[in-house]
Short mmCIF file of C-alpha atoms in Angstrom, two decimals:
data_model
loop_
_atom_site.label_atom_id
_atom_site.label_comp_id
_atom_site.label_asym_id
_atom_site.label_seq_id
_atom_site.Cartn_x
_atom_site.Cartn_y
_atom_site.Cartn_z
CA MET A 1 32.48 49.96 45.89
CA MET A 2 34.89 53.17 47.20
CA LYS A 3 38.21 51.79 45.85
CA HIS A 4 36.13 51.53 42.18
CA LEU A 5 34.24 55.41 43.06
CA LEU A 6 37.85 57.14 43.42
CA LEU A 7 39.19 55.24 40.54
CA MET A 8 36.92 56.74 38.46
CA VAL A 9 35.87 59.57 40.03
CA VAL A 10 38.85 61.06 40.94
CA GLY A 11 41.95 59.27 39.58
CA ALA A 12 40.72 59.70 36.04
CA PRO A 13 40.05 63.36 35.72
CA LEU A 14 43.17 63.84 38.09
CA ILE A 15 45.08 61.67 35.46
CA LEU A 16 43.29 64.10 32.66
CA LEU A 17 44.52 67.53 34.09
CA GLY A 18 48.14 66.55 34.94
CA ALA A 19 48.69 65.71 30.73
CA PRO A 20 50.97 62.97 31.34
CA THR A 21 52.19 62.41 27.41
CA LEU A 22 52.89 66.46 27.22
CA PRO A 23 55.93 65.98 28.41
CA LEU A 24 56.86 62.45 27.38
CA LEU A 25 55.97 63.41 23.42
CA CYS A 26 57.91 66.56 24.20
CA GLY A 27 60.76 64.99 24.98
CA LEU A 28 60.72 62.37 22.08
CA PRO A 29 63.71 62.33 19.25
CA LYS A 30 63.29 63.78 16.21
CA TYR A 31 63.70 60.58 14.91
CA PHE A 32 60.91 59.08 17.15
CA MET A 33 58.23 61.66 15.63
CA ARG A 34 59.04 61.15 11.71
CA ARG A 35 59.06 57.10 12.48
CA SER A 36 56.15 57.01 15.45
CA LEU A 37 52.28 55.76 15.38
CA LEU A 38 51.55 59.07 16.56
CA LEU A 39 52.30 60.47 12.81
CA ARG A 40 50.20 57.30 11.15
CA LYS A 41 46.80 58.45 10.01
CA THR A 42 44.93 55.37 10.93
CA PRO A 43 45.94 55.24 14.70
CA ARG A 44 44.97 59.06 15.21
CA LEU A 45 41.08 58.42 13.44
CA LEU A 46 41.16 55.68 16.35
CA GLY A 47 42.24 58.84 18.59
CA HIS A 48 39.59 61.02 17.75
CA PHE A 49 36.45 57.85 17.94
CA LEU A 50 38.53 56.88 21.50
CA SER A 51 37.50 60.43 22.56
CA ASN A 52 34.27 60.87 20.82
CA PRO A 53 31.43 61.65 23.70
CA VAL A 54 28.95 59.29 22.33
CA PHE A 55 32.08 56.23 22.39
CA CYS A 56 32.73 58.10 25.91
CA TRP A 57 29.30 57.77 27.29
CA LEU A 58 29.11 54.33 26.03
CA ALA A 59 32.42 53.24 28.29
CA GLY A 60 31.18 54.66 30.86
CA THR A 61 27.98 53.72 31.48
CA ALA A 62 29.65 49.98 30.19
CA ALA A 63 31.70 49.81 33.03
CA VAL A 64 29.33 50.73 35.51
CA ILE A 65 26.43 48.60 34.63
CA ASP A 66 28.20 45.57 33.19
CA TRP A 67 30.64 45.21 36.88
CA HIS A 68 26.88 45.18 38.82
CA VAL A 69 26.03 41.64 37.20
CA PRO A 70 25.68 39.51 39.63
CA ALA A 71 27.99 37.04 38.13
CA LEU A 72 30.49 39.48 37.11
CA PHE A 73 30.51 40.97 41.06
CA GLN A 74 30.87 38.18 42.04
CA LEU A 75 33.67 36.90 39.46
CA GLY A 76 35.74 40.14 40.31
CA LEU A 77 35.25 38.88 44.77
CA SER A 78 36.45 35.87 43.64
CA SER A 79 39.45 36.25 41.71
CA GLN A 80 43.00 38.35 41.90
CA THR A 81 43.10 38.08 38.59
CA TRP A 82 39.60 39.18 37.46
CA HIS A 83 39.65 41.84 40.32
CA ILE A 84 42.72 43.69 38.98
CA VAL A 85 41.08 43.36 35.03
CA GLU A 86 37.72 44.98 37.36
CA ASP A 87 39.66 47.86 38.46
CA ALA A 88 41.60 48.26 35.54
CA SER A 89 38.37 48.88 33.19
CA PHE A 90 36.75 51.47 35.98
CA LEU A 91 39.98 52.85 35.42
CA ILE A 92 40.24 53.41 31.56
CA ALA A 93 36.63 53.59 31.78
CA GLY A 94 36.71 56.75 33.73
CA LEU A 95 39.57 58.36 31.34
CA LEU A 96 37.85 57.63 28.55
CA PHE A 97 34.38 59.14 30.63
CA TRP A 98 35.98 62.37 31.32
CA ARG A 99 38.16 63.01 28.07
CA PRO A 100 35.17 65.46 27.47
CA ILE A 101 34.81 67.27 30.15
CA VAL A 102 38.49 67.97 31.14
CA ARG A 103 39.27 70.03 28.39
CA THR A 104 43.01 71.40 28.24
CA GLY A 105 43.15 73.55 24.82
CA PRO A 106 40.16 75.23 22.70
CA ARG A 107 40.57 72.23 19.99
CA ASP A 108 40.27 69.83 22.47
CA ALA A 109 36.60 69.34 22.27
CA LYS A 110 34.79 67.27 20.18
CA GLY A 111 31.14 69.49 20.62
CA PRO A 112 29.86 71.94 21.55
CA GLN A 113 30.79 73.68 25.39
CA TRP A 114 26.81 73.66 26.20
CA SER A 115 26.64 70.29 25.66
CA MET A 116 28.76 69.06 28.47
CA PRO A 117 25.88 69.31 31.84
CA VAL A 118 23.57 67.85 29.19
CA TYR A 119 26.74 65.25 28.60
CA LEU A 120 27.14 65.18 32.38
CA PHE A 121 22.77 64.53 33.13
CA LEU A 122 22.78 61.69 30.66
CA ALA A 123 26.00 59.78 32.67
CA THR A 124 23.86 59.90 35.82
CA LEU A 125 21.07 58.28 34.52
CA PRO A 126 22.42 55.43 35.22
CA CYS A 127 24.09 55.42 38.24
CA ASP A 128 21.08 56.64 39.46
CA ILE A 129 19.05 53.62 38.15
CA LEU A 130 21.47 51.49 39.18
CA SER A 131 21.74 53.35 42.79
CA ALA A 132 17.91 53.20 43.09
CA PHE A 133 18.04 50.13 42.33
CA LEU A 134 20.36 48.59 44.96
CA THR A 135 18.48 51.00 47.76
CA PHE A 136 15.17 49.98 47.16
CA CYS A 137 14.95 47.26 45.74
CA GLY A 138 14.47 44.90 48.78
CA ARG A 139 16.03 42.17 48.29
CA VAL A 140 19.43 41.22 48.25
CA VAL A 141 20.79 41.59 45.00
CA TYR A 142 24.84 40.30 45.83
CA PRO A 143 25.27 36.73 47.64
CA SER A 144 28.46 38.78 49.02
CA TYR A 145 26.41 40.65 51.31
CA VAL A 146 25.78 37.53 53.01
CA SER A 147 28.85 36.20 54.04
CA THR A 148 30.49 39.29 54.33
CA ALA A 149 31.40 40.42 57.75
CA ARG A 150 28.38 42.92 59.45
CA ILE A 151 29.82 46.95 60.72
CA PHE A 152 27.48 49.32 62.21
CA SER A 153 25.18 45.76 63.40
CA LEU A 154 24.25 46.47 59.87
CA SER A 155 22.39 43.22 58.25
CA PRO A 156 23.13 42.08 54.37
CA LEU A 157 20.20 43.89 53.11
CA GLN A 158 21.33 47.07 55.00
CA ASP A 159 24.19 47.16 53.98
CA GLN A 160 23.23 46.80 50.49
CA GLU A 161 21.03 49.65 50.48
CA CYS A 162 23.62 51.68 52.02
CA ALA A 163 26.09 51.39 49.35
CA GLY A 164 23.16 51.93 46.83
CA ALA A 165 22.66 55.27 48.50
CA LEU A 166 26.34 56.14 48.94
CA MET A 167 26.92 55.76 45.46
CA TRP A 168 24.34 57.52 44.63
CA VAL A 169 24.93 60.57 46.29
CA CYS A 170 28.51 60.27 45.53
CA VAL A 171 28.12 60.20 41.83
CA THR A 172 25.87 62.55 41.74
CA PHE A 173 27.72 65.17 43.35
CA ALA A 174 30.87 64.28 41.02
CA TYR A 175 28.83 64.74 38.01
CA LEU A 176 27.18 67.38 39.25
CA ILE A 177 30.48 70.38 40.62
CA PRO A 178 31.69 70.05 37.16
CA ALA A 179 28.24 70.40 35.87
CA VAL A 180 27.52 74.45 37.54
CA VAL A 181 31.33 74.94 36.72
CA ILE A 182 30.98 75.02 33.43
CA THR A 183 27.67 75.86 33.05
CA MET A 184 28.15 79.41 35.08
CA GLN A 185 31.76 79.46 32.97
CA ILE A 186 29.75 79.65 29.65
CA LEU A 187 26.81 81.92 30.76
CA SER A 188 28.97 84.87 32.26
CA PRO A 189 30.46 86.99 29.78
CA GLY A 190 33.34 86.44 27.67
CA GLY A 191 32.83 82.82 28.04
CA ALA A 192 34.21 81.93 24.56
CA GLN A 193 37.20 84.13 25.27
CA ARG A 194 38.28 82.55 28.23
CA GLU A 195 37.76 79.57 26.11
CA ALA A 196 40.05 80.37 23.86
CA GLN A 197 42.88 81.04 26.28
CA ASP A 198 42.61 77.80 27.42
CA VAL A 199 46.06 76.23 27.07
CA LEU A 200 49.03 73.84 26.74
CA TYR A 201 52.86 74.47 26.47
CA GLU A 202 55.01 75.00 23.20
CA PHE A 203 55.45 71.86 21.76
CA PRO A 204 58.96 71.52 19.78
CA ALA A 205 57.58 69.84 17.03
CA PRO A 206 59.94 68.29 14.14
CA GLU A 207 61.45 70.20 11.10
CA LEU A 208 59.41 67.41 9.18
CA SER A 209 58.69 68.17 4.35
CA GLY A 210 56.51 66.43 2.64
CA SER A 211 53.70 64.36 3.48
CA GLU A 212 54.94 64.07 7.28
CA ALA A 213 55.31 67.91 7.65
CA GLU A 214 51.41 68.12 6.63
CA VAL A 215 50.25 64.95 9.18
CA VAL A 216 52.71 67.43 12.13
CA SER A 217 51.07 70.28 10.50
CA ASN A 218 47.55 68.82 11.51
CA MET A 219 48.46 67.72 14.53
CA ALA A 220 48.79 71.35 15.11
CA ALA A 221 44.44 71.58 16.05
CA ASP A 222 45.70 68.26 18.97
CA PRO A 223 45.43 70.03 22.52
CA ILE A 224 49.24 68.59 22.76
CA LEU A 225 50.47 71.06 20.07
CA ILE A 226 48.43 74.35 20.99
CA ILE A 227 51.13 76.98 21.76
CA ALA A 228 50.99 78.22 25.19
CA THR A 229 50.40 82.44 24.65
CA ARG A 230 50.36 82.57 29.05
CA PRO A 231 51.37 80.34 31.83
CA ARG A 232 48.89 77.67 33.32
CA LEU A 233 49.20 78.85 36.38
CA ALA A 234 48.47 82.37 35.97
CA LEU A 235 45.27 80.91 33.49
CA ALA A 236 44.26 78.77 36.14
CA ARG A 237 43.63 81.87 38.34
CA GLY A 238 42.20 84.01 35.54
CA GLN A 239 39.72 81.05 35.63
CA ALA A 240 38.97 80.35 39.15
CA GLY A 241 38.71 84.65 39.76
CA ALA A 242 36.06 84.84 36.79
CA ILE A 243 34.38 82.22 38.75
CA ARG A 244 34.54 83.63 41.45
CA SER A 245 32.73 86.39 40.24
CA ALA A 246 30.49 84.89 38.40
CA ALA A 247 29.11 83.07 41.50
CA ALA A 248 29.30 86.59 43.26
CA ASP A 249 26.96 87.94 40.05
CA TYR A 250 24.19 85.42 40.43
CA TRP A 251 23.96 85.25 44.24
CA ALA A 252 23.67 89.29 43.60
CA LEU A 253 21.10 88.41 41.51
CA THR A 254 18.24 86.33 44.36
CA LYS A 255 18.25 89.17 45.95
CA PRO A 256 19.64 87.92 49.51
CA GLU A 257 18.55 91.14 51.33
CA VAL A 258 15.02 90.84 50.21
CA ASN A 259 14.89 86.65 50.19
CA LEU A 260 16.07 87.49 54.26
CA LEU A 261 13.01 89.36 55.28
CA ILE A 262 11.26 85.83 53.37
CA ALA A 263 12.73 83.29 54.62
CA ILE A 264 11.32 85.07 58.50
CA ALA A 265 8.08 85.63 56.71
CA THR A 266 7.88 82.10 56.01
CA PHE A 267 9.23 80.81 59.42
CA ALA A 268 6.95 82.81 61.35
CA GLY A 269 3.92 81.52 59.00
CA PHE A 270 5.43 77.96 59.10
CA TYR A 271 5.86 78.19 63.14
CA LEU A 272 2.75 79.78 64.65
CA ALA A 273 0.80 77.39 62.16
CA CYS A 274 2.07 74.16 64.21
CA PRO A 275 3.81 75.53 67.47
CA ARG A 276 4.67 72.77 68.90
CA PRO A 277 7.21 71.43 71.03
CA LEU A 278 10.64 71.45 70.00
CA ASP A 279 11.48 67.50 69.82
CA ASP A 280 8.28 66.78 68.35
CA PHE A 281 8.77 69.79 65.89
CA PRO A 282 8.85 69.18 61.97
CA TRP A 283 11.80 70.34 61.14
CA LEU A 284 12.75 68.55 57.99
CA LEU A 285 9.53 70.04 56.33
CA LEU A 286 10.35 73.58 57.74
CA VAL A 287 14.02 72.81 55.80
CA LYS A 288 11.49 71.37 52.85
CA THR A 289 9.39 74.50 52.73
CA LEU A 290 12.08 77.62 52.74
CA LEU A 291 14.28 75.72 50.28
CA GLY A 292 11.38 75.72 48.03
CA THR A 293 10.16 79.30 49.05
CA LEU A 294 13.97 80.94 48.45
CA LEU A 295 14.04 79.26 45.46
CA VAL A 296 11.19 81.33 44.22
CA ALA A 297 11.77 84.61 45.76
CA SER A 298 15.18 84.16 44.19
CA GLY A 299 13.54 83.25 40.55
CA THR A 300 11.49 86.52 41.09
CA GLY A 301 13.40 88.61 42.10
CA THR A 302 16.32 87.54 38.99
CA LEU A 303 13.71 87.87 36.82
CA ASN A 304 12.55 90.73 38.16
CA GLN A 305 16.19 92.31 37.43
CA TYR A 306 16.02 91.30 33.80
CA VAL A 307 12.93 92.34 33.15
CA GLU A 308 14.02 96.13 34.29
CA ARG A 309 17.78 95.87 33.13
CA ARG A 310 18.05 99.26 30.85
CA PHE A 311 16.14 101.36 33.76
CA ASP A 312 18.48 99.52 35.98
CA ALA A 313 20.59 101.09 34.57
CA GLN A 314 20.06 104.97 34.25
CA MET A 315 19.57 104.52 38.59
CA ARG A 316 22.71 104.53 41.09
CA ARG A 317 21.28 102.71 43.26
CA THR A 318 20.69 99.82 40.80
CA ALA A 319 23.30 100.55 38.00
CA ARG A 320 25.98 98.08 39.56
CA ARG A 321 23.57 95.26 39.30
CA PRO A 322 24.77 92.50 37.21
CA LEU A 323 22.57 93.26 34.09
CA ALA A 324 21.77 96.60 34.41
CA ALA A 325 26.18 96.71 34.10
CA ARG A 326 25.78 94.30 31.55
CA ARG A 327 28.57 91.70 33.67
CA LEU A 328 26.48 88.65 32.95
CA LYS A 329 24.38 88.27 29.43
CA PRO A 330 20.66 89.16 29.54
CA SER A 331 19.63 85.64 28.19
CA ALA A 332 21.35 83.94 31.62
CA GLY A 333 19.53 85.63 33.35
CA LEU A 334 16.37 85.34 31.80
CA TRP A 335 17.33 81.01 32.20
CA PHE A 336 18.50 81.24 35.97
CA GLY A 337 15.63 83.08 36.63
CA ILE A 338 13.21 80.81 35.37
CA ALA A 339 15.23 77.62 36.64
CA LEU A 340 15.34 78.58 39.95
CA ALA A 341 11.59 79.82 40.22
CA SER A 342 10.35 76.72 38.23
CA VAL A 343 12.48 74.50 40.43
CA GLY A 344 11.34 75.80 43.77
CA SER A 345 7.84 76.01 42.44
CA ILE A 346 7.85 71.97 41.46
CA TYR A 347 9.75 71.32 45.01
CA LEU A 348 6.86 73.19 47.04
CA ALA A 349 4.51 70.94 44.97
CA THR A 350 6.42 67.63 45.85
CA THR A 351 7.75 67.77 49.09
CA VAL A 352 5.43 69.62 50.85
CA ASN A 353 1.89 70.45 49.27
CA LEU A 354 -0.04 71.99 46.20
CA LEU A 355 -1.37 74.96 47.83
CA ALA A 356 2.22 75.86 49.04
CA SER A 357 4.01 75.94 45.78
CA LEU A 358 -0.11 77.69 43.90
CA LEU A 359 0.45 80.82 45.90
CA ALA A 360 4.14 80.55 45.30
CA ILE A 361 3.49 80.05 41.38
CA VAL A 362 0.76 83.51 42.05
CA THR A 363 3.17 85.49 43.83
CA LEU A 364 5.54 85.35 40.86
CA LEU A 365 3.36 86.01 38.01
CA SER A 366 1.37 88.64 40.16
CA TYR A 367 4.66 90.02 41.12
CA LEU A 368 5.92 89.92 37.08
CA PHE A 369 3.44 90.75 35.64
CA LEU A 370 1.19 93.11 37.62
CA TYR A 371 3.31 95.35 39.84
CA THR A 372 6.77 95.12 37.83
CA PRO A 373 4.51 97.30 34.54
CA LEU A 374 2.29 99.12 36.76
CA LYS A 375 5.64 101.32 38.26
CA ARG A 376 6.30 102.61 35.01
CA LYS A 377 2.21 103.37 34.43
CA THR A 378 0.65 104.88 38.23
CA PRO A 379 1.69 105.73 41.70
CA PHE A 380 -0.85 102.57 43.35
CA CYS A 381 1.47 99.72 42.16
CA VAL A 382 2.69 99.96 46.12
CA LEU A 383 -1.12 98.89 46.67
CA ILE A 384 -0.79 96.13 43.96
CA GLY A 385 3.03 94.73 45.05
CA ALA A 386 2.12 94.64 48.30
CA PHE A 387 -0.15 91.88 47.36
CA PRO A 388 1.91 89.19 46.46
CA GLY A 389 4.25 90.62 49.16
CA ALA A 390 2.68 89.53 52.44
CA MET A 391 2.45 86.03 50.79
CA PRO A 392 5.47 84.78 52.11
CA PRO A 393 4.19 84.09 55.82
CA LEU A 394 0.67 82.14 53.62
CA ILE A 395 3.14 80.06 52.03
CA GLY A 396 4.73 78.65 55.52
CA TRP A 397 1.28 77.87 57.17
CA ALA A 398 0.03 76.69 54.28
CA SER A 399 2.83 74.58 54.22
CA ALA A 400 2.56 73.43 57.17
CA THR A 401 -1.54 72.75 57.77
CA GLY A 402 -1.84 72.38 54.20
CA THR A 403 -4.92 75.26 54.97
CA LEU A 404 -5.23 78.93 55.67
CA SER A 405 -7.11 79.78 58.73
CA LEU A 406 -8.08 83.15 59.78
CA GLU A 407 -5.28 83.51 62.05
CA ALA A 408 -3.06 83.15 58.15
CA TRP A 409 -4.88 85.91 56.83
CA MET A 410 -4.32 88.18 59.60
CA LEU A 411 -0.42 87.89 59.26
CA TYR A 412 -0.98 88.65 56.16
CA ALA A 413 -2.57 91.83 56.86
CA THR A 414 -0.07 92.91 58.47
CA LEU A 415 3.27 91.55 55.97
CA PHE A 416 0.95 93.33 53.48
CA PHE A 417 0.61 97.24 55.83
CA TRP A 418 3.66 96.71 56.57
CA GLN A 419 5.39 96.99 53.21
CA PHE A 420 3.42 100.55 52.67
CA PRO A 421 6.00 102.70 55.08
CA HIS A 422 9.47 100.62 53.79
CA PHE A 423 8.52 101.19 50.49
CA MET A 424 7.53 104.95 51.21
CA ALA A 425 11.43 105.76 52.76
CA ILE A 426 13.08 103.95 49.69
CA ALA A 427 10.28 105.58 47.43
CA TRP A 428 11.47 109.03 48.88
CA MET A 429 15.25 108.08 49.39
CA TYR A 430 15.70 107.18 45.66
CA ARG A 431 12.77 109.53 44.14
CA ASP A 432 15.44 111.38 42.06
CA ASP A 433 16.68 108.06 40.07
CA TYR A 434 13.26 107.01 39.72
CA ASP A 435 12.09 109.83 37.94
CA ARG A 436 15.34 109.57 36.42
CA ALA A 437 14.55 106.13 35.19
CA GLY A 438 10.94 106.84 34.27
CA TYR A 439 9.36 104.79 37.41
CA PHE A 440 5.85 107.14 38.26
CA VAL A 441 5.92 105.14 41.97
CA LEU A 442 5.24 108.77 43.65
CA PRO A 443 3.32 110.78 42.20
CA HIS A 444 4.69 114.44 40.87
CA GLY A 445 3.81 118.07 42.08
CA GLN A 446 2.05 118.52 45.55
CA ALA A 447 0.08 115.26 45.21
CA ARG A 448 3.28 113.95 45.38
CA ILE A 449 4.07 114.97 49.46
CA ARG A 450 -0.26 113.99 50.02
CA PHE A 451 0.25 110.28 48.81
CA VAL A 452 3.65 109.87 51.04
CA VAL A 453 1.73 111.02 54.27
CA LEU A 454 -1.26 108.85 53.21
CA GLN A 455 0.81 105.38 52.37
CA THR A 456 2.70 105.47 55.47
CA MET A 457 0.80 106.98 57.52
CA LEU A 458 -2.80 104.96 57.41
CA PRO A 459 -0.79 101.62 57.69
CA LEU A 460 0.77 102.60 60.46
CA VAL A 461 -2.32 103.38 62.28
CA VAL A 462 -3.75 100.29 61.10
CA LEU A 463 -0.59 98.07 62.29
CA LEU A 464 -1.60 99.09 66.33
CA PRO A 465 -4.72 97.32 66.67
CA LEU A 466 -3.61 94.44 64.08
CA VAL A 467 -1.06 93.03 66.56
CA LEU A 468 -3.13 93.38 68.97
CA LEU A 469 -5.91 91.51 67.26
CA LEU A 470 -3.53 88.89 65.91
CA GLY A 471 -1.95 88.66 70.24
CA ALA A 472 -5.61 87.60 70.92
CA MET A 473 -6.20 85.47 68.70
CA GLY A 474 -2.93 83.10 69.23
CA ARG A 475 -3.30 83.44 72.50
CA GLN A 476 -0.61 85.29 73.91
CA SER A 477 -0.04 86.58 77.06
CA VAL A 478 -0.41 90.64 78.43
CA LEU A 479 3.10 90.58 77.96
CA TYR A 480 2.79 89.93 74.45
CA CYS A 481 0.22 92.60 73.90
CA PHE A 482 2.56 95.73 76.08
CA GLU A 483 5.60 94.50 73.97
CA ALA A 484 4.12 94.63 70.13
CA LEU A 485 1.98 97.99 71.57
CA LEU A 486 5.65 99.57 72.49
CA LEU A 487 7.41 98.60 69.11
CA SER A 488 4.07 99.15 66.85
CA LEU A 489 4.34 102.81 68.61
CA GLY A 490 8.05 103.13 68.16
CA PHE A 491 7.63 102.47 64.31
CA PHE A 492 4.32 104.96 64.42
CA TYR A 493 6.52 106.91 65.82
CA TYR A 494 9.81 107.23 62.83
CA GLY A 495 6.75 107.22 60.07
CA ALA A 496 5.65 110.22 61.47
CA GLN A 497 8.13 111.74 61.80
CA PHE A 498 9.64 111.50 58.11
CA VAL A 499 6.54 112.35 56.66
CA LEU A 500 6.98 115.54 58.86
CA ARG A 501 10.28 116.09 57.94
CA ARG A 502 10.54 114.40 54.36
CA SER A 503 13.98 114.17 54.82
CA SER A 504 16.35 111.51 53.07
CA SER A 505 17.88 111.25 56.70
CA ALA A 506 14.44 110.69 58.36
CA ALA A 507 13.32 107.78 55.52
CA ARG A 508 16.64 105.84 56.35
CA ARG A 509 15.85 105.62 59.45
CA LEU A 510 11.78 104.98 59.02
CA LEU A 511 13.81 102.17 56.63
CA SER A 512 15.83 100.69 59.58
CA ALA A 513 12.71 100.96 61.58
CA SER A 514 10.96 98.27 59.63
CA ILE A 515 13.31 96.29 58.99
CA ILE A 516 13.72 95.64 63.23
CA TYR A 517 10.42 95.76 63.22
CA LEU A 518 9.20 92.91 61.24
CA PRO A 519 11.93 90.05 62.51
CA SER A 520 10.94 91.87 65.97
CA LEU A 521 7.38 91.22 65.93
CA PHE A 522 7.31 87.69 64.29
CA ALA A 523 9.72 87.04 67.05
CA LEU A 524 7.06 88.04 70.01
CA MET A 525 4.60 86.58 68.30
CA MET A 526 6.61 82.81 68.70
CA LEU A 527 7.49 83.22 72.15
CA PRO A 528 5.64 80.31 74.29
CA ILE A 529 2.73 81.91 75.48
CA GLY A 530 2.57 82.33 78.88
#
């Protein structure tokens, strides 16, 4: 099975990337070019038919399905001749299948580039169905598994299940990687121009006249006759750099620095909901929770940048964002955000529970459709935005228990009040930027100072007893109460310094204190009780 996988998903695309027909055709004498079957209409039509994506997909699917029919499977094992035929079938099917994907020239494709991810997705379906059948059918399909020598003390059924799972994973990754690369090329700016620069080497076409010259001219539409405009190595490096740049831009769209705090808060809620010994802790469920939450959070951040891209371009702090700087198309950011949010919500619903997914969806909708538009309407947008911003501990708690207790809401309240001094520091540091872009996050005139003082100090005052109450509800130790109180007093100190000085340096110190405070407080909560 591994040999067939290598022939079809590794060997075939590597052969096509090497373009082995190129030096052969370039070295043919003019006489042979005149008499060659390549210049005749029927073989060229046959070549176009063999490179049709529908035929190529059918060829790859037929090879995979047919040779896994029990009768043919056993025939390939029992006869050396048929085994060679089987290997050749997989290689030829692989060459045909990868022909529409491995585009060595701008006119090499038989369909639009956006259709290639769909083509790859459809290609995974027969492999997924076959792999799932071998893995979950519950019976030995091929008699050879019964008579073959065992490795790793596996039973025949376990051997078949491992083979099906291995084929499932390998084929999926083999098709997923080019699908991701092609999608990034399509969505990145200048994708069409880069595609038009995919060239090969100059082909010295023979001097012909009449109908033969017309045929050769028509053959110039084929990739083997495209004239090179720059060396392939330089082209490959340029494409690799473009892919890395696009990947960095898509990564920046997800707001990874915000996602780090979201992951910490979600983890804290999950851990505090089920404080078990490490050997009995549901690590897999935790990973699923974090993955789904981060996908939704990344989608939310991406869609927020899509909505605010024109205003972000007017702020020094955000002008270099991918959409604001126009390094990515707005439609690319839109669909990327929708895809992340949709996949994350569905993933939470199917692998964790519906309550966690519902909380994530509520966070997404309230952030995008309440907080984001209100930033240009009223300074109380901070209050509205704090409600979805405090959801991560609830998502973690709901993922672990399926319910929301009073302690979960206390965690929610802690993160809710923490956001006010955190955002006031940011709003003060970039107040000119916000005013320039038309954001109304701070009032104008003398009301601005009163607003900043109130929204900074009042939440800090509430946090002092709140963290102690959380320790009492969680039956934490006296040491926790002492350390949490010291931590909160330090946070309060930097908040007081900020409202007294109202300088950018004081705001920056308060921002740093807020980033240190939250993970430290959650870490104290998760320490063993004693």
